[in-house]
Amino acid sequence: MYRQGDVLIVPVAQEAVPPHIADAQGEPRDARGRLVLAFGEVTGHAHAVPGPGRLMREPGPSGSQVLHLPEGGRVVHEEHAAIPLPRGWYRVLRQREYLPGSVRVVAD
C-alpha cells in the first residue's frame, strides 16, 4: 500500500480487475498530460501520474478509481515527495471522514 496525503493506492492482482474495467478506455488526461488521481480543493494542487498508464473510474457516484501502470510510474504532488510505483494495477481511494449523520471525502 502507498499513501500520499489523503490518497491511498492499493495494489490489485490483475486477475481481480473486472473485465469491464480492464478493457475501459480510461479517464482523459489534464491539460498538463497527467492522470489526476485527486485535486486539492483548497490549494489547486493534484495527486497525479505524469507518465504512461490509464485511470478508470468504477461506475456510480462513489465509484473508486483503478490505475493501470504497464511500465510502472510515480505519483507526484506539489507538497509531497514523489512515490514510485512498480508496474501493475492499483485501486485508488480517497480518505473519508465521518461527520455525525454523514461521511465525506477529505478536502485537501
GROMACS .gro file of N, CA and C in nm:
model
  324
    1MET      N    1   0.084  -0.118   0.000
    1MET     CA    2   0.000   0.000   0.000
    1MET      C    3   0.088   0.124   0.000
    2TYR      N    4   0.034   0.227  -0.061
    2TYR     CA    5   0.104   0.354  -0.069
    2TYR      C    6   0.006   0.464  -0.031
    3ARG      N    7   0.055   0.564   0.041
    3ARG     CA    8  -0.031   0.676   0.077
    3ARG      C    9   0.043   0.805   0.046
    4GLN      N   10  -0.031   0.898  -0.014
    4GLN     CA   11   0.022   1.032  -0.038
    4GLN      C   12  -0.089   1.129   0.002
    5GLY      N   13  -0.072   1.193   0.117
    5GLY     CA   14  -0.176   1.281   0.167
    5GLY      C   15  -0.304   1.205   0.191
    6ASP      N   16  -0.414   1.250   0.131
    6ASP     CA   17  -0.544   1.186   0.151
    6ASP      C   18  -0.575   1.079   0.046
    7VAL      N   19  -0.474   1.036  -0.030
    7VAL     CA   20  -0.493   0.935  -0.134
    7VAL      C   21  -0.423   0.806  -0.092
    8LEU      N   22  -0.497   0.695  -0.097
    8LEU     CA   23  -0.443   0.563  -0.067
    8LEU      C   24  -0.440   0.483  -0.197
    9ILE      N   25  -0.326   0.419  -0.227
    9ILE     CA   26  -0.309   0.343  -0.350
    9ILE      C   27  -0.278   0.199  -0.311
   10VAL      N   28  -0.367   0.108  -0.348
   10VAL     CA   29  -0.359  -0.031  -0.306
   10VAL      C   30  -0.334  -0.121  -0.427
   11PRO      N   31  -0.226  -0.201  -0.426
   11PRO     CA   32  -0.204  -0.293  -0.538
   11PRO      C   33  -0.318  -0.394  -0.550
   12VAL      N   34  -0.351  -0.429  -0.674
   12VAL     CA   35  -0.458  -0.525  -0.702
   12VAL      C   36  -0.403  -0.628  -0.801
   13ALA      N   37  -0.429  -0.755  -0.775
   13ALA     CA   38  -0.388  -0.860  -0.868
   13ALA      C   39  -0.463  -0.842  -1.000
   14GLN      N   40  -0.396  -0.864  -1.110
   14GLN     CA   41  -0.458  -0.847  -1.242
   14GLN      C   42  -0.584  -0.931  -1.255
   15GLU      N   43  -0.582  -1.052  -1.199
   15GLU     CA   44  -0.698  -1.141  -1.207
   15GLU      C   45  -0.820  -1.085  -1.135
   16ALA      N   46  -0.799  -0.994  -1.040
   16ALA     CA   47  -0.908  -0.937  -0.963
   16ALA      C   48  -0.970  -0.813  -1.028
   17VAL      N   49  -0.910  -0.766  -1.138
   17VAL     CA   50  -0.964  -0.649  -1.207
   17VAL      C   51  -1.079  -0.694  -1.298
   18PRO      N   52  -1.201  -0.640  -1.277
   18PRO     CA   53  -1.314  -0.681  -1.361
   18PRO      C   54  -1.288  -0.648  -1.508
   19PRO      N   55  -1.333  -0.735  -1.600
   19PRO     CA   56  -1.309  -0.712  -1.743
   19PRO      C   57  -1.359  -0.577  -1.793
   20HIS      N   58  -1.473  -0.530  -1.741
   20HIS     CA   59  -1.525  -0.401  -1.789
   20HIS      C   60  -1.432  -0.286  -1.749
   21ILE      N   61  -1.353  -0.303  -1.645
   21ILE     CA   62  -1.255  -0.202  -1.605
   21ILE      C   63  -1.126  -0.221  -1.684
   22ALA      N   64  -1.078  -0.345  -1.694
   22ALA     CA   65  -0.952  -0.373  -1.764
   22ALA      C   66  -0.958  -0.330  -1.911
   23ASP      N   67  -1.076  -0.338  -1.972
   23ASP     CA   68  -1.091  -0.304  -2.114
   23ASP      C   69  -1.137  -0.160  -2.138
   24ALA      N   70  -1.160  -0.085  -2.031
   24ALA     CA   71  -1.210   0.052  -2.046
   24ALA      C   72  -1.103   0.144  -2.104
   25GLN      N   73  -1.148   0.246  -2.174
   25GLN     CA   74  -1.057   0.342  -2.236
   25GLN      C   75  -0.984   0.425  -2.131
   26GLY      N   76  -1.050   0.463  -2.027
   26GLY     CA   77  -0.986   0.542  -1.921
   26GLY      C   78  -1.024   0.688  -1.923
   27GLU      N   79  -0.991   0.754  -1.814
   27GLU     CA   80  -1.020   0.896  -1.796
   27GLU      C   81  -0.924   0.979  -1.882
   28PRO      N   82  -0.969   1.096  -1.926
   28PRO     CA   83  -0.878   1.183  -2.002
   28PRO      C   84  -0.769   1.242  -1.911
   29ARG      N   85  -0.659   1.279  -1.973
   29ARG     CA   86  -0.550   1.345  -1.900
   29ARG      C   87  -0.583   1.494  -1.888
   30ASP      N   88  -0.519   1.559  -1.790
   30ASP     CA   89  -0.543   1.702  -1.774
   30ASP      C   90  -0.463   1.781  -1.877
   31ALA      N   91  -0.469   1.913  -1.871
   31ALA     CA   92  -0.401   1.999  -1.968
   31ALA      C   93  -0.249   1.982  -1.965
   32ARG      N   94  -0.196   1.932  -1.853
   32ARG     CA   95  -0.052   1.909  -1.842
   32ARG      C   96  -0.013   1.766  -1.879
   33GLY      N   97  -0.110   1.686  -1.926
   33GLY     CA   98  -0.081   1.550  -1.970
   33GLY      C   99  -0.073   1.448  -1.859
   34ARG      N  100  -0.127   1.480  -1.742
   34ARG     CA  101  -0.120   1.391  -1.626
   34ARG      C  102  -0.251   1.316  -1.605
   35LEU      N  103  -0.241   1.200  -1.543
   35LEU     CA  104  -0.358   1.130  -1.492
   35LEU      C  105  -0.379   1.181  -1.350
   36VAL      N  106  -0.487   1.252  -1.327
   36VAL     CA  107  -0.510   1.314  -1.197
   36VAL      C  108  -0.591   1.219  -1.108
   37LEU      N  109  -0.530   1.177  -0.998
   37LEU     CA  110  -0.596   1.088  -0.903
   37LEU      C  111  -0.688   1.167  -0.811
   38ALA      N  112  -0.647   1.288  -0.773
   38ALA     CA  113  -0.727   1.373  -0.686
   38ALA      C  114  -0.677   1.516  -0.695
   39PHE      N  115  -0.770   1.611  -0.700
   39PHE     CA  116  -0.736   1.753  -0.698
   39PHE      C  117  -0.743   1.804  -0.556
   40GLY      N  118  -0.656   1.896  -0.521
   40GLY     CA  119  -0.664   1.964  -0.393
   40GLY      C  120  -0.767   2.075  -0.403
   41GLU      N  121  -0.875   2.061  -0.329
   41GLU     CA  122  -0.984   2.158  -0.339
   41GLU      C  123  -0.943   2.295  -0.287
   42VAL      N  124  -0.852   2.298  -0.190
   42VAL     CA  125  -0.811   2.424  -0.130
   42VAL      C  126  -0.692   2.485  -0.204
   43THR      N  127  -0.591   2.403  -0.234
   43THR     CA  128  -0.467   2.455  -0.292
   43THR      C  129  -0.464   2.455  -0.444
   44GLY      N  130  -0.546   2.372  -0.508
   44GLY     CA  131  -0.541   2.358  -0.653
   44GLY      C  132  -0.433   2.262  -0.700
   45HIS      N  133  -0.358   2.205  -0.605
   45HIS     CA  134  -0.257   2.106  -0.640
   45HIS      C  135  -0.325   1.973  -0.672
   46ALA      N  136  -0.248   1.877  -0.726
   46ALA     CA  137  -0.307   1.750  -0.764
   46ALA      C  138  -0.214   1.634  -0.733
   47HIS      N  139  -0.273   1.522  -0.694
   47HIS     CA  140  -0.204   1.394  -0.686
   47HIS      C  141  -0.217   1.337  -0.827
   48ALA      N  142  -0.106   1.317  -0.896
   48ALA     CA  143  -0.113   1.283  -1.038
   48ALA      C  144  -0.001   1.189  -1.080
   49VAL      N  145  -0.026   1.118  -1.191
   49VAL     CA  146   0.074   1.031  -1.254
   49VAL      C  147   0.109   1.095  -1.388
   50PRO      N  148   0.235   1.142  -1.404
   50PRO     CA  149   0.271   1.210  -1.528
   50PRO      C  150   0.307   1.116  -1.644
   51GLY      N  151   0.339   0.992  -1.619
   51GLY     CA  152   0.386   0.902  -1.724
   51GLY      C  153   0.277   0.815  -1.784
   52PRO      N  154   0.317   0.709  -1.855
   52PRO     CA  155   0.221   0.621  -1.920
   52PRO      C  156   0.131   0.548  -1.820
   53GLY      N  157   0.011   0.520  -1.863
   53GLY     CA  158  -0.084   0.446  -1.781
   53GLY      C  159  -0.225   0.484  -1.817
   54ARG      N  160  -0.320   0.422  -1.748
   54ARG     CA  161  -0.463   0.452  -1.766
   54ARG      C  162  -0.528   0.461  -1.629
   55LEU      N  163  -0.625   0.549  -1.617
   55LEU     CA  164  -0.702   0.565  -1.495
   55LEU      C  165  -0.848   0.545  -1.529
   56MET      N  166  -0.911   0.445  -1.468
   56MET     CA  167  -1.051   0.416  -1.493
   56MET      C  168  -1.131   0.441  -1.365
   57ARG      N  169  -1.255   0.486  -1.383
   57ARG     CA  170  -1.343   0.510  -1.268
   57ARG      C  171  -1.454   0.405  -1.271
   58GLU      N  172  -1.474   0.342  -1.155
   58GLU     CA  173  -1.583   0.245  -1.144
   58GLU      C  174  -1.715   0.321  -1.147
   59PRO      N  175  -1.819   0.262  -1.206
   59PRO     CA  176  -1.948   0.331  -1.216
   59PRO      C  177  -2.006   0.365  -1.079
   60GLY      N  178  -2.087   0.467  -1.076
   60GLY     CA  179  -2.156   0.507  -0.953
   60GLY      C  180  -2.098   0.633  -0.894
   61PRO      N  181  -2.177   0.700  -0.810
   61PRO     CA  182  -2.134   0.828  -0.754
   61PRO      C  183  -2.013   0.816  -0.661
   62SER      N  184  -1.997   0.702  -0.597
   62SER     CA  185  -1.881   0.686  -0.507
   62SER      C  186  -1.785   0.580  -0.561
   63GLY      N  187  -1.789   0.557  -0.693
   63GLY     CA  188  -1.701   0.457  -0.753
   63GLY      C  189  -1.554   0.490  -0.732
   64SER      N  190  -1.477   0.388  -0.696
   64SER     CA  191  -1.334   0.412  -0.677
   64SER      C  192  -1.265   0.416  -0.814
   65GLN      N  193  -1.140   0.451  -0.813
   65GLN     CA  194  -1.062   0.457  -0.935
   65GLN      C  195  -0.969   0.337  -0.941
   66VAL      N  196  -0.940   0.293  -1.064
   66VAL     CA  197  -0.845   0.185  -1.086
   66VAL      C  198  -0.737   0.239  -1.179
   67LEU      N  199  -0.613   0.224  -1.137
   67LEU     CA  200  -0.498   0.275  -1.211
   67LEU      C  201  -0.419   0.158  -1.268
   68HIS      N  202  -0.386   0.164  -1.396
   68HIS     CA  203  -0.302   0.061  -1.458
   68HIS      C  204  -0.173   0.127  -1.504
   69LEU      N  205  -0.061   0.075  -1.454
   69LEU     CA  206   0.071   0.125  -1.491
   69LEU      C  207   0.150   0.010  -1.554
   70PRO      N  208   0.141  -0.007  -1.686
   70PRO     CA  209   0.207  -0.120  -1.751
   70PRO      C  210   0.359  -0.114  -1.745
   71GLU      N  211   0.414   0.005  -1.723
   71GLU     CA  212   0.559   0.021  -1.716
   71GLU      C  213   0.604   0.071  -1.579
   72GLY      N  214   0.514   0.076  -1.484
   72GLY     CA  215   0.545   0.140  -1.357
   72GLY      C  216   0.528   0.290  -1.372
   73GLY      N  217   0.549   0.363  -1.266
   73GLY     CA  218   0.534   0.508  -1.273
   73GLY      C  219   0.558   0.569  -1.137
   74ARG      N  220   0.511   0.691  -1.122
   74ARG     CA  221   0.523   0.758  -0.993
   74ARG      C  222   0.407   0.854  -0.975
   75VAL      N  223   0.372   0.874  -0.849
   75VAL     CA  224   0.267   0.968  -0.814
   75VAL      C  225   0.335   1.093  -0.762
   76VAL      N  226   0.298   1.207  -0.818
   76VAL     CA  227   0.360   1.334  -0.778
   76VAL      C  228   0.254   1.427  -0.720
   77HIS      N  229   0.301   1.520  -0.638
   77HIS     CA  230   0.217   1.624  -0.580
   77HIS      C  231   0.309   1.737  -0.540
   78GLU      N  232   0.262   1.858  -0.554
   78GLU     CA  233   0.346   1.975  -0.527
   78GLU      C  234   0.393   1.984  -0.383
   79GLU      N  235   0.321   1.924  -0.289
   79GLU     CA  236   0.356   1.937  -0.147
   79GLU      C  237   0.404   1.807  -0.083
   80HIS      N  238   0.420   1.701  -0.162
   80HIS     CA  239   0.462   1.571  -0.109
   80HIS      C  240   0.577   1.517  -0.193
   81ALA      N  241   0.653   1.425  -0.134
   81ALA     CA  242   0.757   1.357  -0.210
   81ALA      C  243   0.691   1.264  -0.311
   82ALA      N  244   0.755   1.246  -0.426
   82ALA     CA  245   0.702   1.154  -0.529
   82ALA      C  246   0.708   1.012  -0.475
   83ILE      N  247   0.612   0.931  -0.517
   83ILE     CA  248   0.606   0.790  -0.477
   83ILE      C  249   0.625   0.704  -0.601
   84PRO      N  250   0.733   0.625  -0.607
   84PRO     CA  251   0.748   0.533  -0.721
   84PRO      C  252   0.655   0.413  -0.705
   85LEU      N  253   0.594   0.370  -0.815
   85LEU     CA  254   0.505   0.254  -0.814
   85LEU      C  255   0.554   0.153  -0.917
   86PRO      N  256   0.565   0.026  -0.878
   86PRO     CA  257   0.601  -0.076  -0.977
   86PRO      C  258   0.486  -0.097  -1.076
   87ARG      N  259   0.517  -0.159  -1.188
   87ARG     CA  260   0.411  -0.183  -1.286
   87ARG      C  261   0.303  -0.270  -1.223
   88GLY      N  262   0.181  -0.250  -1.269
   88GLY     CA  263   0.069  -0.328  -1.217
   88GLY      C  264  -0.060  -0.250  -1.212
   89TRP      N  265  -0.155  -0.306  -1.139
   89TRP     CA  266  -0.289  -0.250  -1.121
   89TRP      C  267  -0.303  -0.201  -0.978
   90TYR      N  268  -0.377  -0.090  -0.961
   90TYR     CA  269  -0.396  -0.031  -0.829
   90TYR      C  270  -0.538   0.023  -0.814
   91ARG      N  271  -0.591   0.013  -0.694
   91ARG     CA  272  -0.716   0.079  -0.660
   91ARG      C  273  -0.677   0.208  -0.589
   92VAL      N  274  -0.739   0.318  -0.629
   92VAL     CA  275  -0.708   0.450  -0.573
   92VAL      C  276  -0.828   0.493  -0.489
   93LEU      N  277  -0.803   0.517  -0.362
   93LEU     CA  278  -0.910   0.553  -0.269
   93LEU      C  279  -0.880   0.687  -0.204
   94ARG      N  280  -0.983   0.766  -0.183
   94ARG     CA  281  -0.970   0.892  -0.111
   94ARG      C  282  -1.007   0.870   0.035
   95GLN      N  283  -0.932   0.930   0.124
   95GLN     CA  284  -0.964   0.922   0.266
   95GLN      C  285  -1.097   0.992   0.289
   96ARG      N  286  -1.177   0.932   0.375
   96ARG     CA  287  -1.307   0.991   0.409
   96ARG      C  288  -1.308   1.021   0.558
   97GLU      N  289  -1.393   1.114   0.594
   97GLU     CA  290  -1.407   1.145   0.736
   97GLU      C  291  -1.554   1.138   0.775
   98TYR      N  292  -1.575   1.095   0.897
   98TYR     CA  293  -1.711   1.082   0.948
   98TYR      C  294  -1.752   1.212   1.016
   99LEU      N  295  -1.869   1.258   0.979
   99LEU     CA  296  -1.933   1.368   1.049
   99LEU      C  297  -2.067   1.313   1.097
  100PRO      N  298  -2.111   1.348   1.214
  100PRO     CA  299  -2.238   1.291   1.262
  100PRO      C  300  -2.347   1.299   1.154
  101GLY      N  301  -2.395   1.184   1.115
  101GLY     CA  302  -2.501   1.176   1.016
  101GLY      C  303  -2.454   1.166   0.873
  102SER      N  304  -2.323   1.174   0.847
  102SER     CA  305  -2.275   1.165   0.708
  102SER      C  306  -2.128   1.127   0.703
  103VAL      N  307  -2.084   1.098   0.582
  103VAL     CA  308  -1.943   1.071   0.554
  103VAL      C  309  -1.906   1.156   0.434
  104ARG      N  310  -1.786   1.214   0.434
  104ARG     CA  311  -1.745   1.294   0.320
  104ARG      C  312  -1.598   1.270   0.289
  105VAL      N  313  -1.560   1.299   0.166
  105VAL     CA  314  -1.421   1.288   0.122
  105VAL      C  315  -1.344   1.401   0.188
  106VAL      N  316  -1.224   1.371   0.237
  106VAL     CA  317  -1.141   1.473   0.299
  106VAL      C  318  -1.099   1.576   0.196
  107ALA      N  319  -1.111   1.703   0.228
  107ALA     CA  320  -1.068   1.812   0.141
  107ALA      C  321  -0.921   1.838   0.165
  108ASP      N  322  -0.844   1.847   0.056
  108ASP     CA  323  -0.700   1.869   0.066
  108ASP      C  324  -0.670   2.017   0.063
   0.00000   0.00000   0.00000
